[in-house]
Short mmCIF file of N, CA and C in Angstrom, two decimals:
data_model
loop_
_atom_site.label_atom_id
_atom_site.label_comp_id
_atom_site.label_asym_id
_atom_site.label_seq_id
_atom_site.Cartn_x
_atom_site.Cartn_y
_atom_site.Cartn_z
N UNK A 178 -19.65 76.08 -81.14
CA UNK A 178 -18.54 75.38 -81.86
C UNK A 178 -18.34 73.99 -81.23
N UNK A 179 -18.13 72.93 -82.04
CA UNK A 179 -17.95 71.63 -81.57
C UNK A 179 -16.53 71.16 -81.89
N UNK A 180 -15.83 70.64 -80.91
CA UNK A 180 -14.49 70.06 -81.16
C UNK A 180 -14.57 68.56 -81.06
N UNK A 181 -13.86 67.91 -81.92
CA UNK A 181 -13.83 66.45 -82.03
C UNK A 181 -12.38 65.95 -81.95
N UNK A 182 -12.17 64.93 -81.15
CA UNK A 182 -10.83 64.33 -81.01
C UNK A 182 -10.96 62.81 -81.12
N UNK A 183 -10.25 62.28 -82.10
CA UNK A 183 -10.24 60.81 -82.32
C UNK A 183 -9.14 60.14 -81.56
N UNK A 184 -9.30 58.90 -81.26
CA UNK A 184 -8.24 58.08 -80.74
C UNK A 184 -8.48 56.61 -81.07
N UNK A 185 -7.49 55.77 -80.85
CA UNK A 185 -7.68 54.34 -80.99
C UNK A 185 -7.05 53.74 -82.23
N UNK A 186 -6.45 54.56 -83.09
CA UNK A 186 -5.83 53.97 -84.25
C UNK A 186 -4.62 53.19 -83.92
N UNK A 187 -4.08 52.45 -84.95
CA UNK A 187 -2.87 51.72 -84.71
C UNK A 187 -2.58 50.80 -85.85
N UNK A 188 -1.64 49.89 -85.60
CA UNK A 188 -1.17 48.89 -86.61
C UNK A 188 -1.66 47.53 -86.15
N UNK A 189 -2.42 46.88 -87.05
CA UNK A 189 -2.93 45.57 -86.79
C UNK A 189 -2.81 44.66 -87.97
N UNK A 190 -2.91 43.36 -87.80
CA UNK A 190 -2.90 42.41 -88.89
C UNK A 190 -4.23 42.23 -89.49
N UNK A 191 -4.30 41.83 -90.71
CA UNK A 191 -5.58 41.57 -91.38
C UNK A 191 -6.37 40.54 -90.57
N UNK A 192 -7.64 40.77 -90.43
CA UNK A 192 -8.50 39.89 -89.67
C UNK A 192 -8.71 40.34 -88.24
N UNK A 193 -7.89 41.26 -87.79
CA UNK A 193 -8.00 41.73 -86.38
C UNK A 193 -9.09 42.78 -86.26
N UNK A 194 -9.25 43.25 -85.00
CA UNK A 194 -10.29 44.25 -84.70
C UNK A 194 -9.61 45.46 -84.11
N UNK A 195 -10.29 46.58 -84.24
CA UNK A 195 -9.79 47.81 -83.62
C UNK A 195 -11.02 48.67 -83.34
N UNK A 196 -10.93 49.47 -82.25
CA UNK A 196 -12.03 50.29 -81.87
C UNK A 196 -11.57 51.75 -81.83
N UNK A 197 -12.18 52.60 -82.63
CA UNK A 197 -11.87 54.01 -82.62
C UNK A 197 -12.87 54.77 -81.77
N UNK A 198 -12.41 55.85 -81.19
CA UNK A 198 -13.34 56.63 -80.31
C UNK A 198 -13.20 58.13 -80.77
N UNK A 199 -14.32 58.79 -80.64
CA UNK A 199 -14.38 60.25 -80.99
C UNK A 199 -15.06 60.95 -79.78
N UNK A 200 -14.33 61.81 -79.13
CA UNK A 200 -14.83 62.56 -78.00
C UNK A 200 -15.21 63.95 -78.46
N UNK A 201 -16.38 64.35 -78.14
CA UNK A 201 -16.90 65.65 -78.55
C UNK A 201 -16.88 66.64 -77.33
N UNK A 202 -16.66 67.88 -77.56
CA UNK A 202 -16.87 68.93 -76.63
C UNK A 202 -17.50 70.15 -77.29
N UNK A 203 -18.13 70.95 -76.49
CA UNK A 203 -18.87 72.07 -77.03
C UNK A 203 -20.33 71.68 -77.22
N UNK A 204 -21.13 72.70 -77.54
CA UNK A 204 -22.54 72.51 -77.72
C UNK A 204 -22.90 71.99 -79.09
N UNK A 205 -23.56 70.86 -79.22
CA UNK A 205 -23.93 70.34 -80.51
C UNK A 205 -25.30 70.90 -80.90
N UNK A 206 -25.51 71.03 -82.17
CA UNK A 206 -26.82 71.54 -82.70
C UNK A 206 -27.96 70.60 -82.27
N UNK A 207 -29.17 71.11 -82.26
CA UNK A 207 -30.31 70.28 -81.90
C UNK A 207 -30.47 69.10 -82.92
N UNK A 208 -30.30 69.43 -84.17
CA UNK A 208 -30.33 68.47 -85.19
C UNK A 208 -28.91 68.12 -85.63
N UNK A 209 -28.43 66.92 -85.26
CA UNK A 209 -27.01 66.59 -85.35
C UNK A 209 -26.77 65.12 -85.58
N UNK A 210 -25.73 64.85 -86.35
CA UNK A 210 -25.25 63.50 -86.63
C UNK A 210 -23.75 63.54 -86.64
N UNK A 211 -23.17 62.38 -86.36
CA UNK A 211 -21.71 62.24 -86.45
C UNK A 211 -21.37 61.14 -87.45
N UNK A 212 -20.39 61.36 -88.22
CA UNK A 212 -19.98 60.40 -89.21
C UNK A 212 -18.46 60.10 -89.09
N UNK A 213 -18.13 58.91 -89.50
CA UNK A 213 -16.75 58.54 -89.62
C UNK A 213 -16.40 58.52 -91.15
N UNK A 214 -15.25 59.11 -91.48
CA UNK A 214 -14.76 59.14 -92.85
C UNK A 214 -13.34 58.54 -92.81
N UNK A 215 -12.84 58.21 -93.96
CA UNK A 215 -11.43 57.81 -94.05
C UNK A 215 -10.85 58.21 -95.33
N UNK A 216 -9.51 58.34 -95.30
CA UNK A 216 -8.74 58.74 -96.51
C UNK A 216 -7.51 57.98 -96.57
N UNK A 217 -7.40 57.17 -97.60
CA UNK A 217 -6.22 56.37 -97.88
C UNK A 217 -5.25 57.18 -98.74
N UNK A 218 -3.99 56.83 -98.70
CA UNK A 218 -2.98 57.55 -99.51
C UNK A 218 -3.37 57.60 -100.98
N UNK A 219 -3.36 58.78 -101.60
CA UNK A 219 -3.68 58.85 -103.01
C UNK A 219 -5.08 58.74 -103.38
N UNK A 220 -6.00 58.64 -102.35
CA UNK A 220 -7.43 58.53 -102.65
C UNK A 220 -8.19 59.65 -102.03
N UNK A 221 -9.41 59.81 -102.48
CA UNK A 221 -10.31 60.81 -101.94
C UNK A 221 -10.87 60.35 -100.57
N UNK A 222 -11.27 61.31 -99.77
CA UNK A 222 -11.87 60.94 -98.47
C UNK A 222 -13.24 60.35 -98.75
N UNK A 223 -13.53 59.26 -97.99
CA UNK A 223 -14.79 58.53 -98.25
C UNK A 223 -15.56 58.35 -97.01
N UNK A 224 -16.90 58.29 -97.09
CA UNK A 224 -17.75 58.08 -95.95
C UNK A 224 -17.66 56.59 -95.51
N UNK A 225 -17.69 56.36 -94.20
CA UNK A 225 -17.63 55.02 -93.65
C UNK A 225 -18.95 54.68 -92.92
N UNK A 226 -19.34 55.50 -91.96
CA UNK A 226 -20.47 55.21 -91.12
C UNK A 226 -20.98 56.52 -90.49
N UNK A 227 -22.28 56.55 -90.15
CA UNK A 227 -22.82 57.70 -89.53
C UNK A 227 -23.88 57.31 -88.50
N UNK A 228 -24.20 58.23 -87.52
CA UNK A 228 -25.14 57.94 -86.56
C UNK A 228 -25.85 59.25 -86.20
N UNK A 229 -27.22 59.14 -86.05
CA UNK A 229 -27.97 60.30 -85.62
C UNK A 229 -27.81 60.46 -84.09
N UNK A 230 -27.44 61.65 -83.61
CA UNK A 230 -27.17 61.81 -82.22
C UNK A 230 -28.43 61.62 -81.37
N UNK A 231 -29.59 62.08 -81.84
CA UNK A 231 -30.80 61.99 -81.04
C UNK A 231 -31.42 60.61 -81.08
N UNK A 232 -31.54 60.00 -82.26
CA UNK A 232 -32.28 58.74 -82.33
C UNK A 232 -31.36 57.53 -82.28
N UNK A 233 -30.06 57.70 -82.58
CA UNK A 233 -29.13 56.57 -82.63
C UNK A 233 -29.21 55.75 -83.87
N UNK A 234 -30.03 56.21 -84.85
CA UNK A 234 -30.07 55.55 -86.12
C UNK A 234 -28.75 55.52 -86.83
N UNK A 235 -28.37 54.42 -87.52
CA UNK A 235 -27.09 54.26 -88.08
C UNK A 235 -27.14 54.04 -89.59
N UNK A 236 -26.10 54.33 -90.31
CA UNK A 236 -26.01 54.04 -91.72
C UNK A 236 -24.53 53.84 -92.08
N UNK A 237 -24.29 52.97 -93.04
CA UNK A 237 -22.95 52.53 -93.36
C UNK A 237 -22.70 52.53 -94.86
N UNK A 238 -21.39 52.65 -95.21
CA UNK A 238 -20.97 52.47 -96.55
C UNK A 238 -20.92 51.02 -96.82
N UNK A 239 -21.16 50.61 -98.03
CA UNK A 239 -21.30 49.20 -98.42
C UNK A 239 -20.02 48.44 -98.09
N UNK A 240 -18.79 48.98 -98.31
CA UNK A 240 -17.58 48.13 -98.05
C UNK A 240 -17.41 47.73 -96.58
N UNK A 241 -18.06 48.41 -95.63
CA UNK A 241 -17.83 48.12 -94.20
C UNK A 241 -19.09 47.54 -93.57
N UNK A 242 -20.22 47.53 -94.28
CA UNK A 242 -21.40 47.00 -93.66
C UNK A 242 -21.21 45.56 -93.23
N UNK A 243 -21.60 45.27 -91.99
CA UNK A 243 -21.43 43.89 -91.49
C UNK A 243 -20.12 43.73 -90.79
N UNK A 244 -19.16 44.58 -91.02
CA UNK A 244 -17.90 44.45 -90.33
C UNK A 244 -17.64 45.57 -89.31
N UNK A 245 -18.19 46.76 -89.62
CA UNK A 245 -18.01 47.90 -88.72
C UNK A 245 -19.31 48.22 -87.98
N UNK A 246 -19.21 48.71 -86.77
CA UNK A 246 -20.39 49.15 -86.04
C UNK A 246 -20.13 50.52 -85.43
N UNK A 247 -21.03 51.48 -85.68
CA UNK A 247 -20.90 52.76 -85.11
C UNK A 247 -21.90 52.87 -83.93
N UNK A 248 -21.47 53.55 -82.89
CA UNK A 248 -22.38 53.65 -81.66
C UNK A 248 -22.06 54.95 -80.98
N UNK A 249 -22.97 55.36 -80.14
CA UNK A 249 -22.76 56.60 -79.35
C UNK A 249 -23.07 56.40 -77.91
N UNK A 250 -22.44 57.16 -77.06
CA UNK A 250 -22.71 57.20 -75.66
C UNK A 250 -22.99 58.65 -75.28
N UNK A 251 -24.29 59.00 -75.15
CA UNK A 251 -24.69 60.34 -74.97
C UNK A 251 -24.14 60.92 -73.66
N UNK A 252 -24.12 60.14 -72.64
CA UNK A 252 -23.64 60.65 -71.30
C UNK A 252 -22.14 61.02 -71.34
N UNK A 253 -21.37 60.30 -72.23
CA UNK A 253 -19.95 60.58 -72.33
C UNK A 253 -19.59 61.45 -73.53
N UNK A 254 -20.60 61.77 -74.31
CA UNK A 254 -20.39 62.60 -75.51
C UNK A 254 -19.38 61.97 -76.45
N UNK A 255 -19.50 60.63 -76.65
CA UNK A 255 -18.56 59.93 -77.53
C UNK A 255 -19.29 59.15 -78.63
N UNK A 256 -18.57 58.97 -79.72
CA UNK A 256 -18.98 58.11 -80.80
C UNK A 256 -17.89 57.14 -81.09
N UNK A 257 -18.20 55.87 -81.09
CA UNK A 257 -17.21 54.86 -81.34
C UNK A 257 -17.41 54.13 -82.65
N UNK A 258 -16.33 53.63 -83.21
CA UNK A 258 -16.39 52.82 -84.40
C UNK A 258 -15.69 51.52 -84.14
N UNK A 259 -16.44 50.44 -83.99
CA UNK A 259 -15.87 49.12 -83.79
C UNK A 259 -15.61 48.53 -85.15
N UNK A 260 -14.38 48.15 -85.41
CA UNK A 260 -13.97 47.65 -86.72
C UNK A 260 -13.53 46.19 -86.58
N UNK A 261 -14.24 45.31 -87.18
CA UNK A 261 -13.87 43.82 -87.11
C UNK A 261 -13.48 43.35 -88.45
N UNK A 262 -12.80 42.19 -88.50
CA UNK A 262 -12.34 41.60 -89.75
C UNK A 262 -11.67 42.60 -90.69
N UNK A 263 -10.71 43.32 -90.07
CA UNK A 263 -10.08 44.40 -90.83
C UNK A 263 -9.33 43.81 -92.07
N UNK A 264 -9.30 44.59 -93.15
CA UNK A 264 -8.64 44.17 -94.40
C UNK A 264 -7.60 45.21 -94.70
N UNK A 265 -6.64 44.86 -95.55
CA UNK A 265 -5.60 45.76 -95.96
C UNK A 265 -6.21 47.07 -96.54
N UNK A 266 -7.32 46.88 -97.22
CA UNK A 266 -7.95 48.02 -97.90
C UNK A 266 -8.51 49.01 -96.92
N UNK A 267 -8.68 48.60 -95.66
CA UNK A 267 -9.19 49.50 -94.60
C UNK A 267 -8.10 50.51 -94.12
N UNK A 268 -6.86 50.36 -94.55
CA UNK A 268 -5.80 51.19 -94.14
C UNK A 268 -6.07 52.63 -94.59
N UNK A 269 -6.04 53.59 -93.66
CA UNK A 269 -6.37 54.97 -93.94
C UNK A 269 -6.27 55.82 -92.68
N UNK A 270 -6.37 57.10 -92.91
CA UNK A 270 -6.59 58.03 -91.76
C UNK A 270 -8.06 58.12 -91.58
N UNK A 271 -8.47 57.88 -90.35
CA UNK A 271 -9.95 57.97 -90.04
C UNK A 271 -10.32 59.21 -89.28
N UNK A 272 -11.35 59.86 -89.75
CA UNK A 272 -11.79 61.11 -89.14
C UNK A 272 -13.26 60.98 -88.71
N UNK A 273 -13.51 61.61 -87.54
CA UNK A 273 -14.92 61.76 -87.17
C UNK A 273 -15.34 63.22 -87.50
N UNK A 274 -16.58 63.40 -87.80
CA UNK A 274 -17.05 64.72 -88.24
C UNK A 274 -18.49 64.88 -87.82
N UNK A 275 -18.91 66.13 -87.67
CA UNK A 275 -20.26 66.46 -87.28
C UNK A 275 -21.06 67.20 -88.33
N UNK A 276 -22.35 66.96 -88.43
CA UNK A 276 -23.16 67.60 -89.43
C UNK A 276 -24.56 67.84 -88.92
N UNK A 277 -25.25 68.84 -89.49
CA UNK A 277 -26.68 69.03 -89.21
C UNK A 277 -27.46 68.28 -90.20
N UNK A 278 -26.87 67.64 -91.22
CA UNK A 278 -27.55 66.99 -92.28
C UNK A 278 -27.53 65.48 -91.91
N UNK A 279 -28.54 65.11 -91.17
CA UNK A 279 -28.62 63.67 -90.63
C UNK A 279 -28.81 62.73 -91.86
N UNK A 280 -27.97 61.73 -91.94
CA UNK A 280 -27.99 60.77 -93.01
C UNK A 280 -27.06 61.10 -94.14
N UNK A 281 -26.36 62.27 -94.07
CA UNK A 281 -25.48 62.64 -95.14
C UNK A 281 -24.26 61.73 -95.21
N UNK A 282 -23.82 61.45 -96.43
CA UNK A 282 -22.62 60.72 -96.71
C UNK A 282 -21.59 61.55 -97.46
N UNK A 283 -21.81 62.87 -97.54
CA UNK A 283 -20.98 63.76 -98.29
C UNK A 283 -20.11 64.59 -97.37
N UNK A 284 -18.82 64.57 -97.53
CA UNK A 284 -17.96 65.24 -96.58
C UNK A 284 -18.20 66.74 -96.61
N UNK A 285 -18.58 67.32 -97.73
CA UNK A 285 -18.73 68.78 -97.75
C UNK A 285 -19.94 69.26 -96.92
N UNK A 286 -20.78 68.30 -96.47
CA UNK A 286 -21.91 68.67 -95.69
C UNK A 286 -21.59 68.57 -94.19
N UNK A 287 -20.35 68.16 -93.85
CA UNK A 287 -19.92 68.08 -92.44
C UNK A 287 -19.12 69.34 -92.09
N UNK A 288 -19.47 69.93 -90.97
CA UNK A 288 -18.93 71.20 -90.58
C UNK A 288 -17.87 71.16 -89.49
N UNK A 289 -17.91 70.08 -88.71
CA UNK A 289 -16.92 69.94 -87.61
C UNK A 289 -16.11 68.70 -87.89
N UNK A 290 -14.79 68.83 -87.71
CA UNK A 290 -13.84 67.74 -88.06
C UNK A 290 -12.79 67.55 -86.96
N UNK A 291 -12.42 66.28 -86.72
CA UNK A 291 -11.33 65.99 -85.87
C UNK A 291 -10.05 65.98 -86.68
N UNK A 292 -8.96 65.67 -86.00
CA UNK A 292 -7.62 65.76 -86.67
C UNK A 292 -7.30 64.45 -87.33
N UNK A 293 -8.03 63.35 -87.01
CA UNK A 293 -7.78 62.07 -87.67
C UNK A 293 -6.89 61.16 -86.85
N UNK A 294 -7.05 59.86 -87.05
CA UNK A 294 -6.21 58.84 -86.43
C UNK A 294 -5.89 57.83 -87.49
N UNK A 295 -4.64 57.36 -87.48
CA UNK A 295 -4.12 56.43 -88.49
C UNK A 295 -4.48 55.00 -88.14
N UNK A 296 -5.00 54.30 -89.14
CA UNK A 296 -5.30 52.86 -89.01
C UNK A 296 -4.48 52.18 -90.14
N UNK A 297 -3.58 51.27 -89.74
CA UNK A 297 -2.79 50.51 -90.75
C UNK A 297 -3.03 49.04 -90.55
N UNK A 298 -3.45 48.35 -91.60
CA UNK A 298 -3.71 46.92 -91.57
C UNK A 298 -2.65 46.27 -92.42
N UNK A 299 -1.91 45.37 -91.85
CA UNK A 299 -0.90 44.64 -92.57
C UNK A 299 -1.52 43.36 -93.13
N UNK A 300 -1.11 43.01 -94.37
CA UNK A 300 -1.70 41.82 -94.98
C UNK A 300 -0.87 40.59 -94.70
#
């Protein structure tokens, strides 16, 4: 069983940066990836970015590509999401999640979930 805990959310102005962190505990599967998702009020949860735990290969949703960067630190068992040039539309609860389906962008394929952290961007 893998446990995930997010941190780093907050209230920022448009154009600012924020860094989210996801700390993992427990044994991860041999074939494993971590993704960040977000859910804005009244909207469905959407994929943001993902990273293969073994190779470090990354993949992004189009709205955040070029502004957000996902990275991992294997020795600390963490996955970070650096968010730059934040926009009002980035306001959401952000979740990190784990999957054995590397490259997946579908939340139903993720089996481990954190509790979420709120990001609010004021315009």
